[in-house]
C-alpha positions in Angstrom: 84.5 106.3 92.0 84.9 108.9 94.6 87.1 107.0 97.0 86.1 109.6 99.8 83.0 109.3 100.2 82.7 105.4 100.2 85.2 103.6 102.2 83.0 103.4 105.3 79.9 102.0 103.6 81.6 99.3 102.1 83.7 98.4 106.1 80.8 95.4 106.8 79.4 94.4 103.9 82.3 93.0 101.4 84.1 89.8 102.5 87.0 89.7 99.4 87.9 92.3 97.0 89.3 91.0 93.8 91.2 92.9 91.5 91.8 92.8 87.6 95.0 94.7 86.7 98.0 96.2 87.8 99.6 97.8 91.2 97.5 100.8 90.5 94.2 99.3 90.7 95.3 97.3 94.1 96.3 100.6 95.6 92.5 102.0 94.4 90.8 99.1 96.2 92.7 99.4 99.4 91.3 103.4 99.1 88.1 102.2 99.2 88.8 101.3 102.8 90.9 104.1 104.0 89.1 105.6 106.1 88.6 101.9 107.9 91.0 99.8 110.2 89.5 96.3 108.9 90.3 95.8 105.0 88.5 92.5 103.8 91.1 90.0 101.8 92.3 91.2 98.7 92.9 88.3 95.5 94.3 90.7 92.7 94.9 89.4 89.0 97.8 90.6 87.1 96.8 92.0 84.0 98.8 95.3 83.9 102.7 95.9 81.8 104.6 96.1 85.2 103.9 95.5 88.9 105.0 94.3 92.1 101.9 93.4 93.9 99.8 91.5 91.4 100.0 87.9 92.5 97.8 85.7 90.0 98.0 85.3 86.4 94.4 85.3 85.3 94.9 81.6 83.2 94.8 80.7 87.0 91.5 81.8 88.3 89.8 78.9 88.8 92.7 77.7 91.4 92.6 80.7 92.9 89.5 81.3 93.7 89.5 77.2 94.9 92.8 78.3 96.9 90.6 80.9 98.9 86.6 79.5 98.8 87.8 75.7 99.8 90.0 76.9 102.5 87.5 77.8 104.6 87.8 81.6 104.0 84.6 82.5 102.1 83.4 85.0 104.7 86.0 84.7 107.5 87.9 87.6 106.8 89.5 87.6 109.6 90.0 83.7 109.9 92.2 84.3 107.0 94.7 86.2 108.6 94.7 84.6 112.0 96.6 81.1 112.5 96.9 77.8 111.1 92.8 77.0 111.1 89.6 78.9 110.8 88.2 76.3 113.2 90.9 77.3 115.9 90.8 81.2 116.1 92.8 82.9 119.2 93.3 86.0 120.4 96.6 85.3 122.0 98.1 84.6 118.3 101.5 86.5 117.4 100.4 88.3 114.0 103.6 87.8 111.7 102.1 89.1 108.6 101.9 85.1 106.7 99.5 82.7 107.7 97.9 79.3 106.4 93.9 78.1 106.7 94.0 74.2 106.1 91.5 73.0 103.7 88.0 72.0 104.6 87.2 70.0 101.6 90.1 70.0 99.6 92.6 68.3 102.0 95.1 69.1 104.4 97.6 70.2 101.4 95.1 73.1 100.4 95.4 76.7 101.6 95.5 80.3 101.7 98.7 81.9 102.2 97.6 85.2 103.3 100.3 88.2 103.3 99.4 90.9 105.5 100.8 94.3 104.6 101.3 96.9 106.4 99.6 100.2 106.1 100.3 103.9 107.1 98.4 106.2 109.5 98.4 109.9 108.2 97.0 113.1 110.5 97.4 116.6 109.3 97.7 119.1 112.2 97.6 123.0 111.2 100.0 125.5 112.8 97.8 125.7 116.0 97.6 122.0 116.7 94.0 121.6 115.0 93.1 118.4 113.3 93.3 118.9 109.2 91.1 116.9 106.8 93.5 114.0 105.0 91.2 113.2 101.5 88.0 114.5 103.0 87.9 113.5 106.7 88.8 115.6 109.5 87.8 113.1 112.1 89.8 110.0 111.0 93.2 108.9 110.3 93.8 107.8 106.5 95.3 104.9 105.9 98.3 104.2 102.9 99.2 101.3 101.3 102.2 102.3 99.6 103.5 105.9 100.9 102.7 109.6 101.9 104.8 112.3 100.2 105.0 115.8 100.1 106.1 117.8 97.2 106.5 120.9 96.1 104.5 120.8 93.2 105.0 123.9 90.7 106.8 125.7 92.9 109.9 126.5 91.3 111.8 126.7 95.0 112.7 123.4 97.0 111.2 123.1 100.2 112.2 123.3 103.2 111.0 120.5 105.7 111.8 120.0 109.6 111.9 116.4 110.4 110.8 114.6 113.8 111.8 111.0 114.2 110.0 109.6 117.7 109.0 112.9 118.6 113.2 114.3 118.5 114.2 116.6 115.6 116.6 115.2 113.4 117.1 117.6 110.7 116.1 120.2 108.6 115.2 118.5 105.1 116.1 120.9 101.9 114.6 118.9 98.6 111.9 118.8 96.1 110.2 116.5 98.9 110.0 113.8 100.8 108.6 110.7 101.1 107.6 108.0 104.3 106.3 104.5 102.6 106.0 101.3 104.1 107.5 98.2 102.8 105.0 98.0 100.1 105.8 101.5 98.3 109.6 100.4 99.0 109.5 99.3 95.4 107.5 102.5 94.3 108.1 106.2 94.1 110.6 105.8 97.3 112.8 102.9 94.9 112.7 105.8 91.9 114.0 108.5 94.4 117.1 106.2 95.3 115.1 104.3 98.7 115.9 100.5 99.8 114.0 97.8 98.7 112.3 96.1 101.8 110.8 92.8 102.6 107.3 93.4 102.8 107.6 91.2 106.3 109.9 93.4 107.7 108.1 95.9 109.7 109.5 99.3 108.9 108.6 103.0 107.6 111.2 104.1 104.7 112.3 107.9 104.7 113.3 109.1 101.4 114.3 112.3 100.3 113.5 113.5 96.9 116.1 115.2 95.0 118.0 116.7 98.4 120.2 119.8 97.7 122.5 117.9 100.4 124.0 114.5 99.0 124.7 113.7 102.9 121.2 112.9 103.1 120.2 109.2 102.6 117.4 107.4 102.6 116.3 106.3 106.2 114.5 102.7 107.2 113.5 103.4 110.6 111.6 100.8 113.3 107.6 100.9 113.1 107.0 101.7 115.8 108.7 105.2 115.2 106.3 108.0 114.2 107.5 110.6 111.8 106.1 114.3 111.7 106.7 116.3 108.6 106.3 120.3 109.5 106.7 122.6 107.1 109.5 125.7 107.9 108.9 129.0 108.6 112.1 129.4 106.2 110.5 128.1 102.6 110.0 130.7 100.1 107.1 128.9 98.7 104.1 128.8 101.3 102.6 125.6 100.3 103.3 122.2 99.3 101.4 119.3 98.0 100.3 116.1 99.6 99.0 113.2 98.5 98.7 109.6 100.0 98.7 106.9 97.7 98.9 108.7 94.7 95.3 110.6 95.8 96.3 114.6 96.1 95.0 116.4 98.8 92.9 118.8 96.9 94.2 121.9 99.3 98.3 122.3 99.5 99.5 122.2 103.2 101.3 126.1 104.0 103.9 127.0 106.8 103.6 125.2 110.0 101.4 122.6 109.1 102.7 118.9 110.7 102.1 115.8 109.0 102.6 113.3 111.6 102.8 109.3 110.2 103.3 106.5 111.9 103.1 102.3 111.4 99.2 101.1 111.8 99.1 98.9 114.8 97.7 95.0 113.9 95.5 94.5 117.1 94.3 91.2 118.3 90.3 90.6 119.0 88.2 87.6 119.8 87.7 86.9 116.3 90.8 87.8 114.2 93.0 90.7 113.5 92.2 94.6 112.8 95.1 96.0 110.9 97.1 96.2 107.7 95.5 94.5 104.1 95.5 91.0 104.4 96.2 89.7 100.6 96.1 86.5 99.1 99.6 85.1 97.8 100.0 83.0 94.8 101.2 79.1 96.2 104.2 78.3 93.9 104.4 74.6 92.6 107.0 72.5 94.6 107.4 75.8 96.6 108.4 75.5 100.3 106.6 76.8 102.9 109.3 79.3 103.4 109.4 80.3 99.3 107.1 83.5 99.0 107.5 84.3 95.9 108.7 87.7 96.5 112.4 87.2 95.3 111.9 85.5 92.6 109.3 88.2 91.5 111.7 90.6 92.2 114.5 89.3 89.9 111.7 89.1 87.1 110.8 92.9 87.3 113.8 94.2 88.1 116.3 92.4 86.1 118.7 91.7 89.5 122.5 91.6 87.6 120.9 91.2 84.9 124.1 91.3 82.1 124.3 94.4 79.8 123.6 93.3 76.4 121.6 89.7 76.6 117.6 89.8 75.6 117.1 85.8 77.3 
């Protein structure tokens, strides 16, 4: 499917995505709504070699699709992410990116953990100030699950990239490219190029450089709420580089002046939920706590945390 033509037919009309696969076919459904600052609930199936976002085995699908239909959060996509009951919706909730929907039928011990991740917003500004299509659209923001990056491609010389953190320059970037992700993506291309690995609650944009010609230069986690702009130098012997957002390359390179400007999408509060981020449904753990989420222990499993040299159990 053509990703950039759809997303904004499908903004009233689905109530839950569900996914069959890996990391790669998450990141395609969240495209689907790109162009969109509501994403319904996403209940993704792990059926893929390696992945970090797939929460249910498919043996389970009968639970989870009891976890999510019984708890009240059939069509409420925004009950989902809200507080502690789809009954008891308020606007003045704190959204702290986990939430729980009690049961309706299935008793008070039956619910919905809900993990809302955080998303990207990416402009592209041409040398004059004049708004740049992202994958399509010249009159709206894109939105990125995992990460932005610009590269330069076949271009045999490294570019040369101006950074602005908050709106202040802080340095001239000299690399194969760079890359802004959010949590999400921490354990994507940014954790290849040598980035941190963050808590997806932790809310943050992750500056990595890829392949720098200076080894000074480190990866950067930096507060949400901190834009980044990307503008390419007048000093780059190559006059374009490539750009793609969530794996999807813009299908024109950006040249010599042209800012990328990304920032941290804002979760806003409304009468009846949420508007922000993409609210997806975490797997329950047997015995779990309410404070187990999974996420370390997934992350020892995939990445083999001091993991000894020479033992296969």
């Amino acid at each position: 499917m053509d990703s950039t033509n759809l997303p904004r037919k499908y903004d009233d009309k689905v109530d839950l995505v569900v996914t069959f696969g890996g990391d790669g076919t998450i990141l395609h459904a969240a495209s689907q709504f790109a162009a969109s600052s509501e994403v319904p609930p996403i209940l993704s199936f792990s059926m893929g070699t390696l992945g970090f976002l797939s929460e249910w085995k498919f043996a389970e699908y009968k639970r989870a699709f009891r976890e999510v239909y019984m708890s009240g959060a059939a069509s409420e996509r925004h009950a989902v992410i809200q507080g502690s009951s789809s009954t008891e919706l308020s606007a003045e909730t704190d959204c702290t990116g986990w939430s729980s929907v009690r049961g309706k039928s299935m008793g008070p011990t039956r619910g919905a953990r809900v993990l809302v991740r955080q998303r990207l917003k990416v402009s592209i500004f041409d040398a004059k100030g004049n708004r740049l299509s992202t994958n399509g659209d010249a009159t709206h923001d894109a939105h990125a699950m995992n990460e932005v990056i610009l590269h330069r491609g076949r271009d045999p010389h490294l570019a040369i990239v101006d950074v602005y953190v908050g709106g202040r320059f802080l340095t001239e970037a000299v690399a194969d490219g760079m890359i802004i992700s959010t949590p999400t993506g921490s354990t994507a291309y940014s954790l290849s190029a040598g980035g941190s690995i963050i808590h997806p609650l932790v809310p943050s944009l992750l500056l990595t450089p890829i392949c720098a010609r200076s080894l000074s230069f480190r990866p950067l986690i930096l507060p949400a709420t901190t834009p980044i702009s990307l503008k390419l130098s007048e000093k780059n012997r190559g006059r374009e580089v490539e750009v793609s957002i969530d794996g999807m390359r813009r299908k024109d390179g950006i040249g010599v002046g042209t800012e990328v400007r990304v920032s941290a999408e804002e979760f806003k509060s409304e009468v009846d939920g949420f508007v922000g981020g993409i609210p997806c449904i975490m797997r329950r753990t047997s015995g779990g706590t309410e404070s187990d989420d999974g996420w370390v222990g997934g992350l020892n499993g995939l990445l083999k945390f001091n993991y000894p040299f020479g033992e296969e159990s």
